[in-house]
Coordinates of C-alpha atoms and ligand atoms in Angstrom, one line a residue:
M20 CA -28.1 -98.8 -15.4
V21 CA -28.8 -101.7 -18.2
W22 CA -31.4 -102.6 -20.6
T23 CA -33.3 -106.2 -19.7
T24 CA -34.3 -108.2 -22.3
T25 CA -37.8 -107.0 -22.0
G26 CA -36.8 -103.6 -22.6
D27 CA -36.7 -102.3 -18.9
L28 CA -33.9 -100.2 -17.3
V29 CA -32.6 -101.7 -13.9
T30 CA -30.3 -100.6 -11.3
T31 CA -26.6 -102.5 -11.0
E32 CA -24.2 -101.8 -9.0
Q33 CA -20.3 -100.9 -9.8
I34 CA -17.3 -101.0 -7.2
L35 CA -15.7 -97.8 -6.7
P36 CA -13.0 -97.6 -4.2
P37 CA -11.5 -94.6 -3.1
D38 CA -8.3 -93.3 -5.2
P39 CA -5.1 -93.5 -3.0
H40 CA -5.2 -89.6 -3.3
L41 CA -7.9 -89.7 -0.8
M42 CA -5.0 -89.9 1.8
E43 CA -3.5 -86.8 0.5
S44 CA -6.8 -84.9 0.6
M45 CA -7.5 -86.0 4.6
R46 CA -4.4 -84.1 5.2
A47 CA -6.2 -81.2 4.8
V48 CA -8.4 -81.6 8.2
G49 CA -6.9 -79.0 9.8
Y50 CA -4.7 -80.3 12.5
T51 CA -1.9 -78.6 14.1
L52 CA 1.5 -80.3 15.2
Q53 CA 0.0 -79.7 18.6
T54 CA -3.5 -81.3 18.0
A55 CA -2.1 -84.0 16.3
V56 CA 0.2 -85.2 18.8
A57 CA -2.5 -84.8 21.1
D58 CA -4.7 -87.3 19.2
L59 CA -1.9 -89.7 19.6
I60 CA -1.8 -89.4 23.1
D61 CA -5.6 -90.0 23.2
N62 CA -5.0 -93.4 21.7
S63 CA -2.4 -94.0 24.4
I64 CA -4.8 -93.1 26.9
S65 CA -7.3 -95.5 25.6
A66 CA -4.9 -98.3 25.6
S67 CA -4.2 -97.6 29.3
A68 CA -0.9 -96.4 29.3
T69 CA 0.5 -94.7 32.2
M70 CA 3.7 -93.3 30.1
V71 CA 4.0 -91.5 26.7
D72 CA 7.3 -90.6 25.9
I73 CA 7.5 -88.2 22.7
F74 CA 10.8 -87.5 20.9
F75 CA 11.4 -84.9 18.4
G76 CA 14.8 -86.3 16.5
S77 CA 16.9 -85.5 13.8
S78 CA 19.1 -88.7 13.3
P79 CA 19.2 -90.9 11.1
Y80 CA 16.7 -88.3 9.6
P81 CA 14.1 -85.8 10.9
Y82 CA 11.4 -87.7 12.7
V83 CA 8.8 -87.3 15.7
A84 CA 8.0 -90.7 17.7
L85 CA 6.0 -91.7 20.3
V86 CA 6.0 -94.4 22.6
D87 CA 3.4 -95.7 24.9
N88 CA 3.4 -98.5 27.6
G89 CA 0.1 -99.4 26.9
E90 CA -1.7 -102.7 25.9
G91 CA -0.2 -102.7 22.6
M92 CA -1.7 -104.7 19.3
S93 CA -1.3 -108.0 17.8
S94 CA -0.6 -107.7 14.3
G95 CA -4.5 -108.2 13.5
E96 CA -5.4 -105.1 15.6
A97 CA -2.8 -103.2 14.1
I98 CA -3.9 -103.6 10.4
D99 CA -7.5 -103.0 11.8
A100 CA -5.7 -99.7 13.3
M101 CA -4.2 -98.9 10.3
R102 CA -7.5 -99.1 8.4
L103 CA -9.6 -95.8 7.8
A104 CA -12.7 -96.0 9.9
G105 CA -11.4 -99.4 11.3
T106 CA -13.8 -98.8 14.1
S107 CA -17.0 -97.6 13.2
P108 CA -17.9 -94.0 14.7
L109 CA -21.3 -95.5 15.8
T110 CA -19.7 -98.3 18.1
K111 CA -20.6 -98.0 21.8
R112 CA -16.7 -96.9 23.2
N113 CA -15.4 -98.0 26.8
P114 CA -15.5 -94.9 29.6
N115 CA -11.9 -94.5 29.0
D116 CA -11.7 -94.6 25.4
L117 CA -11.1 -91.2 23.9
G118 CA -12.0 -92.1 20.2
R119 CA -14.6 -92.1 18.3
F120 CA -14.2 -92.2 14.1
G121 CA -11.6 -94.7 13.7
L122 CA -9.2 -92.1 12.1
G123 CA -7.2 -90.0 14.2
L124 CA -4.1 -92.1 14.0
K125 CA -4.0 -91.8 10.4
T126 CA -5.4 -88.2 9.5
A127 CA -3.4 -86.5 12.4
S128 CA 0.0 -88.2 11.5
L129 CA -0.6 -87.8 8.0
S130 CA -1.6 -84.3 8.4
Q131 CA 1.9 -83.6 9.5
C132 CA 4.2 -86.1 7.5
R133 CA 4.1 -88.5 4.1
D134 CA 5.3 -91.4 5.7
L135 CA 3.5 -93.1 8.8
V136 CA 5.0 -96.4 11.0
V137 CA 3.4 -98.1 13.4
V138 CA 4.9 -100.6 15.2
S139 CA 3.7 -102.5 18.2
K140 CA 4.1 -105.0 21.1
H141 CA 1.4 -107.0 22.6
E142 CA 1.8 -110.3 24.4
G143 CA 5.4 -110.2 23.7
A144 CA 4.7 -110.3 19.8
L145 CA 6.1 -107.5 17.6
C146 CA 4.5 -106.2 14.6
G147 CA 5.0 -103.2 12.4
F148 CA 3.1 -101.3 9.3
E149 CA 3.7 -98.3 7.1
W150 CA 1.4 -96.0 5.4
N151 CA 3.7 -94.1 3.0
I152 CA 1.7 -91.8 0.8
D153 CA 4.4 -91.6 -2.2
H154 CA 4.4 -95.4 -2.2
M155 CA 0.6 -95.7 -2.2
I156 CA 0.2 -92.8 -5.3
A157 CA 3.2 -94.7 -7.1
Q158 CA 1.4 -98.1 -6.8
Q159 CA -2.1 -96.9 -7.3
T160 CA -3.3 -98.9 -4.4
W161 CA -3.9 -98.6 -0.9
S162 CA -1.1 -101.0 0.0
L163 CA 0.1 -101.3 3.3
L164 CA 3.8 -101.8 4.0
V165 CA 4.3 -104.7 6.3
L166 CA 7.9 -104.2 8.6
A167 CA 9.5 -107.0 9.5
G168 CA 13.2 -107.8 11.3
D169 CA 15.8 -105.8 10.5
E170 CA 13.7 -102.7 9.1
L171 CA 11.8 -102.6 12.5
K172 CA 15.4 -102.7 14.3
S173 CA 16.7 -100.0 12.1
L174 CA 13.7 -97.7 13.3
P175 CA 14.4 -94.6 15.4
R176 CA 13.6 -95.2 19.1
F177 CA 12.5 -99.1 18.4
N178 CA 14.8 -99.9 21.6
E179 CA 12.5 -97.9 23.8
L180 CA 9.6 -100.4 22.6
A181 CA 11.6 -103.2 22.7
D182 CA 12.4 -102.5 26.2
R183 CA 8.8 -102.8 27.2
T184 CA 6.8 -105.7 27.6
S185 CA 3.8 -104.0 25.7
G186 CA 3.3 -100.7 24.1
T187 CA 3.1 -99.0 20.9
L188 CA 5.3 -97.1 18.9
V189 CA 4.4 -94.2 16.2
I190 CA 6.7 -92.7 14.0
W191 CA 6.5 -89.9 11.6
R192 CA 9.1 -89.5 9.0
N193 CA 9.0 -87.1 5.7
L194 CA 8.0 -84.2 8.0
D195 CA 7.0 -82.1 4.9
R196 CA 4.3 -80.0 6.4
L197 CA 6.6 -79.1 9.7
T198 CA 9.4 -78.4 7.2
A199 CA 6.9 -75.9 5.8
T200 CA 5.8 -74.4 8.7
V201 CA 8.9 -74.3 11.0
G202 CA 11.6 -74.2 8.1
D203 CA 14.8 -75.8 8.7
L204 CA 13.8 -78.8 11.7
S205 CA 17.1 -79.2 13.2
S206 CA 16.9 -75.5 14.5
S207 CA 13.3 -75.1 14.9
F208 CA 12.3 -78.2 16.7
D209 CA 12.8 -76.2 20.1
A210 CA 10.1 -73.8 19.0
A211 CA 7.9 -76.4 18.2
M212 CA 8.3 -78.5 21.1
T213 CA 7.4 -75.8 23.3
E214 CA 4.3 -75.3 21.7
V215 CA 3.3 -78.8 22.0
R216 CA 4.5 -79.0 25.5
S217 CA 2.1 -76.4 26.6
H218 CA -0.8 -77.6 24.8
L219 CA -0.6 -81.4 26.1
A220 CA -0.1 -79.5 29.4
L221 CA -3.6 -78.0 29.2
V222 CA -5.4 -80.7 27.4
F223 CA -4.2 -83.6 29.4
H224 CA -4.2 -81.6 32.7
R225 CA -6.4 -83.6 34.7
F226 CA -4.6 -86.9 33.6
L227 CA -1.5 -85.5 34.2
A228 CA -3.1 -84.7 37.9
G229 CA -4.0 -88.4 38.2
E230 CA -7.9 -87.7 38.1
H231 CA -8.6 -90.9 36.3
G232 CA -7.0 -92.9 39.1
Q233 CA -3.6 -93.9 37.5
R234 CA -0.3 -92.4 37.4
F235 CA 0.0 -90.9 34.1
E236 CA 3.1 -89.2 32.7
I237 CA 4.1 -87.5 29.3
R238 CA 7.7 -86.5 28.6
I239 CA 9.1 -85.1 25.7
N240 CA 12.6 -85.7 24.7
R241 CA 12.7 -87.3 28.4
V242 CA 11.4 -83.9 30.1
A243 CA 8.4 -84.5 32.2
I244 CA 5.2 -82.4 31.2
Q245 CA 3.3 -80.3 34.2
G246 CA 0.0 -80.5 33.9
S247 CA -1.6 -76.9 33.6
D248 CA -4.8 -76.2 35.7
P249 CA -6.8 -73.3 34.1
Y250 CA -8.4 -72.6 37.0
L251 CA -5.4 -72.2 39.5
E252 CA -7.0 -74.4 41.9
S253 CA -3.3 -74.0 44.2
N254 CA -4.2 -70.3 44.4
K255 CA -6.2 -69.9 47.5
A256 CA -8.1 -67.1 46.3
T257 CA -9.7 -69.3 43.5
Q258 CA -13.2 -69.5 44.2
L259 CA -15.5 -72.6 43.7
G260 CA -18.9 -71.9 42.7
P261 CA -21.7 -74.7 43.6
S262 CA -21.3 -77.5 41.4
E263 CA -24.3 -79.2 39.7
S264 CA -25.2 -81.8 37.4
F265 CA -28.0 -82.4 35.0
S266 CA -29.1 -85.1 32.8
V267 CA -29.2 -85.2 28.7
A268 CA -30.7 -88.3 27.0
G269 CA -30.1 -90.5 30.4
E270 CA -26.4 -89.2 30.9
Q271 CA -25.2 -87.1 33.6
I272 CA -23.3 -83.5 32.8
E273 CA -21.3 -82.2 35.5
V274 CA -20.7 -78.6 36.2
Q275 CA -18.1 -77.0 38.4
P276 CA -18.0 -73.2 38.3
Y277 CA -14.6 -71.5 39.2
T278 CA -13.5 -67.4 39.6
L279 CA -10.0 -66.7 39.4
P280 CA -8.2 -64.8 41.7
H281 CA -8.0 -60.8 40.8
L282 CA -4.7 -60.4 38.6
N283 CA -3.0 -58.6 41.2
R284 CA -3.2 -61.9 43.2
M285 CA -1.6 -64.1 40.5
T286 CA 1.8 -65.0 40.4
P287 CA 3.6 -64.5 36.9
L288 CA 3.6 -67.9 36.2
E289 CA -0.3 -68.4 37.2
K290 CA -1.1 -65.2 34.9
K291 CA 0.7 -67.6 32.2
R292 CA -1.3 -70.4 32.9
A293 CA -4.6 -68.4 33.1
Q294 CA -4.0 -67.1 29.7
V295 CA -5.1 -70.2 27.8
A296 CA -6.3 -68.6 25.0
G297 CA -4.7 -65.4 24.7
R298 CA -5.6 -62.8 27.3
V299 CA -6.9 -63.7 30.4
R300 CA -9.9 -61.8 29.1
D301 CA -10.2 -63.9 26.1
S302 CA -10.2 -67.0 28.4
Q303 CA -13.4 -67.0 30.2
G304 CA -16.1 -69.5 29.3
F305 CA -17.0 -73.0 29.5
Y306 CA -14.1 -75.3 29.4
I307 CA -15.7 -78.9 27.9
Y308 CA -14.0 -82.1 28.7
R309 CA -14.8 -85.3 27.0
E310 CA -13.8 -88.1 29.4
L311 CA -11.1 -85.7 31.3
R312 CA -9.7 -84.6 28.1
L313 CA -10.2 -81.0 27.6
V314 CA -11.6 -80.9 24.0
I315 CA -12.9 -77.0 24.0
W316 CA -12.2 -74.0 26.2
G317 CA -12.7 -70.3 26.5
T318 CA -16.2 -69.6 24.7
W319 CA -19.7 -69.3 26.0
F320 CA -20.9 -70.8 22.7
R321 CA -22.4 -67.4 22.2
I322 CA -25.0 -67.8 25.0
A323 CA -23.1 -64.9 26.6
P324 CA -21.0 -61.9 25.5
K325 CA -17.5 -62.2 26.6
D326 CA -17.5 -58.9 28.6
D327 CA -14.7 -57.6 30.4
L328 CA -16.2 -58.2 33.9
G329 CA -17.0 -62.2 33.4
K330 CA -13.0 -62.2 32.7
L331 CA -12.2 -64.3 35.8
A332 CA -15.6 -66.8 35.3
R333 CA -14.4 -70.3 34.2
V334 CA -16.8 -73.3 33.9
R335 CA -15.6 -76.8 34.0
V336 CA -18.2 -79.1 32.0
D337 CA -18.0 -83.1 32.3
I338 CA -19.4 -85.1 29.5
P339 CA -19.2 -88.7 29.0
N340 CA -18.5 -89.8 25.3
T341 CA -21.8 -91.7 25.1
L342 CA -23.2 -88.1 24.4
D343 CA -20.9 -87.6 21.3
H344 CA -23.7 -88.2 18.9
L345 CA -25.6 -85.1 20.2
W346 CA -22.5 -82.8 20.0
S347 CA -21.5 -83.0 16.5
L348 CA -18.0 -83.4 17.3
D349 CA -15.6 -82.7 14.5
I350 CA -13.1 -85.4 13.3
K351 CA -10.3 -83.4 15.5
K352 CA -12.8 -83.1 18.5
A353 CA -11.6 -79.6 18.4
S354 CA -14.7 -78.3 17.7
A355 CA -18.5 -78.8 18.7
A356 CA -22.0 -77.1 19.2
P357 CA -23.8 -77.8 22.0
P358 CA -27.2 -79.5 21.3
P359 CA -30.2 -77.4 22.9
Q360 CA -30.8 -79.9 25.5
I361 CA -27.2 -79.3 27.1
R362 CA -27.3 -75.5 25.6
D363 CA -30.4 -74.4 28.0
N364 CA -28.6 -75.6 30.8
L365 CA -25.6 -73.9 30.4
R366 CA -27.3 -71.0 29.7
R367 CA -28.8 -70.8 32.7
I368 CA -25.5 -71.6 34.9
A369 CA -24.0 -68.8 33.0
G370 CA -25.9 -66.2 33.9
R371 CA -25.3 -67.3 37.7
I372 CA -21.7 -67.7 37.2
V373 CA -20.8 -64.4 35.8
A374 CA -22.1 -62.9 39.0
P375 CA -19.0 -63.5 41.3
S376 CA -16.6 -62.8 38.6
R377 CA -18.1 -59.4 38.3
S378 CA -17.9 -58.6 41.9
V379 CA -14.2 -59.9 42.3
H380 CA -13.3 -57.6 39.2
L381 CA -15.0 -54.7 41.0
Y382 CA -13.8 -55.3 44.4
R383 CA -10.8 -53.1 44.6
G384 CA -12.4 -50.3 43.0
R385 CA -15.5 -50.4 44.9
I386 CA -13.6 -50.4 48.1
V387 CA -11.2 -47.5 47.7
Q388 CA -14.4 -45.3 46.5
E389 CA -16.4 -46.3 49.5
Q390 CA -13.8 -45.9 52.2
S391 CA -12.5 -42.4 50.8
R392 CA -15.9 -41.6 49.6
T393 CA -15.6 -38.3 51.8
N394 CA -12.7 -36.4 49.8
P395 CA -10.8 -38.7 47.4
I396 CA -7.9 -37.4 45.6
W397 CA -9.7 -38.2 42.2
N398 CA -13.2 -37.8 41.3
V399 CA -14.7 -39.7 38.6
I400 CA -17.5 -37.2 36.7
D401 CA -20.2 -38.9 34.7
D402 CA -21.2 -36.3 31.9
R403 CA -24.3 -37.5 29.7
G404 CA -22.2 -40.5 28.9
N405 CA -19.0 -39.1 28.9
F406 CA -16.3 -39.2 31.9
R407 CA -13.6 -37.5 33.0
Y408 CA -11.2 -37.8 35.9
E409 CA -10.7 -34.5 38.1
I410 CA -7.9 -33.6 40.6
N411 CA -10.4 -32.9 43.9
R412 CA -9.4 -29.7 45.1
E413 CA -11.1 -30.1 48.3
N414 CA -9.4 -33.5 49.2
P415 CA -7.0 -32.2 52.1
A416 CA -3.5 -33.1 50.8
V417 CA -4.3 -30.7 47.5
A418 CA -5.9 -28.2 50.0
A419 CA -3.5 -27.7 52.6
L420 CA -1.0 -26.7 49.6
T421 CA -3.4 -24.4 47.7
D422 CA -4.5 -22.7 50.5
R423 CA -1.2 -21.1 51.4
M424 CA -0.4 -19.9 48.1
M425 CA -0.4 -16.3 46.6
P426 CA -3.2 -15.9 43.8
E427 CA -0.7 -15.7 41.1
D428 CA 0.9 -19.2 42.1
M429 CA -3.0 -20.1 42.2
T430 CA -3.4 -19.3 38.8
Q431 CA -0.4 -21.4 37.8
M432 CA -1.3 -24.3 40.4
S433 CA -4.8 -24.7 38.8
T434 CA -3.7 -24.6 35.2
L435 CA -1.0 -27.5 36.2
L436 CA -4.0 -29.7 38.0
T437 CA -6.2 -29.1 34.7
L438 CA -3.1 -30.0 32.4
L439 CA -2.6 -33.3 34.7
E440 CA -6.4 -33.9 34.2
S441 CA -6.6 -33.5 30.7
T442 CA -3.6 -35.6 29.6
F443 CA -4.1 -38.3 32.4
P444 CA -3.2 -41.4 30.2
V445 CA -6.6 -43.1 30.1
E446 CA -6.2 -44.7 26.8
D447 CA -2.9 -46.2 27.5
A448 CA -4.3 -47.6 30.9
Y449 CA -6.9 -49.2 29.6
N450 CA -5.0 -51.2 27.0
R451 CA -2.5 -52.4 29.4
L452 CA -5.2 -53.3 31.6
G453 CA -6.7 -55.2 28.8
Q454 CA -3.4 -56.6 28.4
D455 CA -3.3 -58.3 31.8
E456 CA -0.7 -55.9 32.9
S457 CA -1.2 -55.2 36.5
H458 CA -0.8 -51.7 37.7
S459 CA 1.6 -51.1 40.6
P460 CA 1.8 -47.3 41.3
Q461 CA 4.7 -46.2 43.5
Q462 CA 3.2 -45.3 46.9
P463 CA 4.0 -42.0 48.9
S464 CA 6.7 -41.9 51.0
G465 CA 7.0 -41.7 54.6
P466 CA 8.9 -38.5 55.3
G467 CA 6.7 -36.7 52.6
L468 CA 3.3 -38.0 54.1
E469 CA 4.8 -36.8 57.7
S470 CA 5.2 -33.3 56.5
L471 CA 1.8 -33.2 54.9
A472 CA 0.2 -34.5 58.3
S473 CA 2.0 -32.0 60.3
A474 CA 0.8 -29.2 57.9
L475 CA -2.5 -30.4 57.8
W476 CA -2.4 -31.0 61.9
K477 CA -1.3 -27.3 62.3
A478 CA -4.2 -25.8 60.5
Y479 CA -6.3 -28.4 62.2
K480 CA -5.2 -27.5 65.8
A481 CA -5.6 -23.7 64.8
S482 CA -9.3 -23.8 64.0
G483 CA -9.7 -25.7 67.5
G484 CA -9.8 -29.4 66.4
N485 CA -9.2 -32.3 68.7
P486 CA -6.4 -34.8 68.1
E487 CA -8.4 -37.9 67.9
Q488 CA -11.2 -36.4 65.4
F489 CA -8.1 -35.3 63.3
V490 CA -6.6 -38.7 63.5
S491 CA -9.9 -40.5 62.6
A492 CA -11.0 -38.2 60.0
M493 CA -7.8 -38.2 58.1
A494 CA -7.1 -42.0 58.3
S495 CA -10.3 -42.8 56.2
I496 CA -9.2 -40.6 53.0
E497 CA -6.6 -40.3 50.6
P498 CA -3.5 -40.4 50.6
F499 CA -3.3 -41.4 54.6
I500 CA -5.8 -44.6 53.7
L501 CA -3.5 -45.7 51.0
T502 CA -0.8 -46.7 53.7
S503 CA -0.6 -49.8 55.9
S504 CA -1.1 -47.8 59.2
P505 CA -2.5 -44.3 58.6
K506 CA -3.7 -44.1 62.4
E507 CA -0.2 -44.9 63.5
L508 CA 1.3 -42.2 61.3
L509 CA -1.4 -39.5 62.0
R510 CA -0.7 -39.7 66.2
K511 CA 2.9 -39.7 65.8
V512 CA 2.3 -36.4 64.2
V513 CA -0.2 -35.4 66.6
N514 CA 1.9 -36.3 69.5
D515 CA 5.3 -34.8 68.3
Ligands
ATP28 N1 -1.2 -96.3 20.9 C1 -2.3 -97.1 20.7 N2 -2.2 -98.5 21.5 C2 -3.0 -99.3 21.2 N3 -4.1 -99.2 20.5 C3 -4.1 -98.1 19.5 C4 -3.0 -97.3 19.7 N4 -3.1 -96.3 18.6 C5 -4.5 -96.9 18.0 N5 -4.9 -98.2 18.4 C6 -5.9 -98.6 18.0 O1 -6.2 -98.5 16.8 C7 -7.5 -97.9 16.2 C8 -7.4 -96.8 15.4 O2 -7.2 -95.7 16.3 P1 -7.4 -94.2 15.6 O3 -7.0 -93.3 16.4 O4 -7.1 -94.0 14.3 O5 -9.0 -94.2 15.4 P2 -9.8 -94.0 17.3 O6 -9.0 -93.9 18.2 O7 -10.9 -95.3 17.2 O8 -10.8 -93.1 17.0 P3 -10.4 -91.3 16.7 O9 -10.4 -91.2 15.1 O10 -11.8 -90.5 17.1 O11 -9.2 -91.2 17.2 C9 -8.0 -97.5 17.8 O12 -9.2 -97.6 17.9 C10 -7.2 -98.4 18.9 O13 -7.9 -99.7 18.7
MG29 MG1 -7.8 -92.0 18.0

C-alpha cells in the first residue's frame, strides 16, 4: 500500500518468489519409496516407453536410477520438466498421460533424495539437469544445475541411455530418506527392492499385461517384474459379474465386478497375490484405475462396511483422466474421494456385487449342513444370541459306541464329550480363518470307517433293515459323507 499525492491509499505489487526451502518442505508430501518410483514410471508410460529399467546401485555412491526408452525430452522440454508445476494442472492431457500436476518428477524424487539428476535423449541430442537441494539452499536461489560432457558421462547408468535412440535417465543421489528408513543401504537395498517390486507389479499390472495395446516391461536390476492381477483371472473359479458403464460429465466410467474363488481353491501364490491390502478380507472393495493405472484399492469408500462375507468381492472401476477435477485427486494420486455422481452409482453397484461373494463364502458350510441335516456329528445350537457346538449323540458313529457301553463307561464318555465341546478352540479357529489360513482337517482313515460301518450294519441288520436302505441312509450322513465314495465303502461292508 502507498499513499498517493492526493492522500489516497492504493494497492501496489511486490514480487515474492518462494524461498528455496520450499523444495525442502515439499519433501513431506508423504511419498514412500514405492509410490515415488511408481510416479516416475507414470512419466515413462506417458512418454510411450515400452521398457523401464530400475537400478539400485552402490557404486560410485548409493543411487537409484531409472532409464526408459520413451520419447525423451529436448533441452527446452527438460527445463520445463524440471520446473515445479511446469505444466498446469488445468491443461487437457492426452488419454495415455498419467500426469496431472506437473510436480511428480520433482516431488516424488526429492521426497527420497536430496539430489535429482535428469538426463534425456531426444532426436539424438542429450541434455542433463540437476536439482540439488543443498546447492539451492547454499545459493539461496532456485538455481538449476546444467550438466554437460564428462559430467554426464560419469553418471551411473549413463551408458544405458547412451545406447538407446531416445529415452530418459532419472538418478536419485544422496538418498537420505532411504538411509533413514532402511539403514545401511548396501545391505538393505534388497528388502527395499522387494517392496518396490510388489508395488509396481500391482499398480501397473494392466500395462504389464499389455492391455494398453503395447508391449511393456519393467525390470529391477535386470529382473523383469511379473504383473500381479488382484482378481486372479487365471483361476477358473474366479467369477466375473456383469460389467456395466455409466456416464458422468459426458465421460464413461466402466465397472467390472469379480468374485474371487474360495480361499481353499487358491494356490499359496494366488492367495498371496489376493492379499493386496493385508488379508484377503481387507482387500475387498473397489479398485480404481485412472487410465489403466491402479490408484486406489481395497476400499468401499464407506459406502458399504467391509464385512466378512463380502471378502471375496472386488470391483474394477475404470476412470478417464478427464474426470480428475471431480475426484479431488491428491498430488501422489494415492487418495481421492469419489464425487457424489460417481458415489451414487458405486453404491448401487456395491449392493448388487456383495451378494455373489457372500454365497461363495457360505457355500461350503451350507452344503455340509444340508446334506447331513439328518444327524450331523456337530450341532450348532443357537441360544438367544449365544451359540455353542455340541456333539450330536444321535449320530450313528457316536451312538454305535455309546449304545454298547456299560453305564459307568457311559458317564465317563458323556463327561468326555462335554469336555470336548466346552474346549472346542473356537476363538483360535476364528483368528486363523481371519488371517487367511485354510482349514485342512485329517479325514477319518479307511479301516476305521470300515469297522464302524460294519458295526452299524450288524446292528441295522439285527433290527431287520435291508442293505440298500442302510447304504443310502448312511451314505448321506457324517462321517461317511465326508469320504470320496461313501456308497462304495458301505456296499463293501454290506456284501462282506
Ligand atoms: N521419463 C520421461 N520421459 C519424457 N518426458 C518426461 C519424463 N518424465 C517427465 N517428463 C516430462 O516432464 C513433465 C513433468 O513431469 P512431472 O512428473 O513433474 O509432472 P506431470 O507428469 O506432468 O504431472 P504429475 O505431477 O501429475 O506427475 C511431464 O509432463 C513430461 O512432459
Ligand atoms: Mg508425472
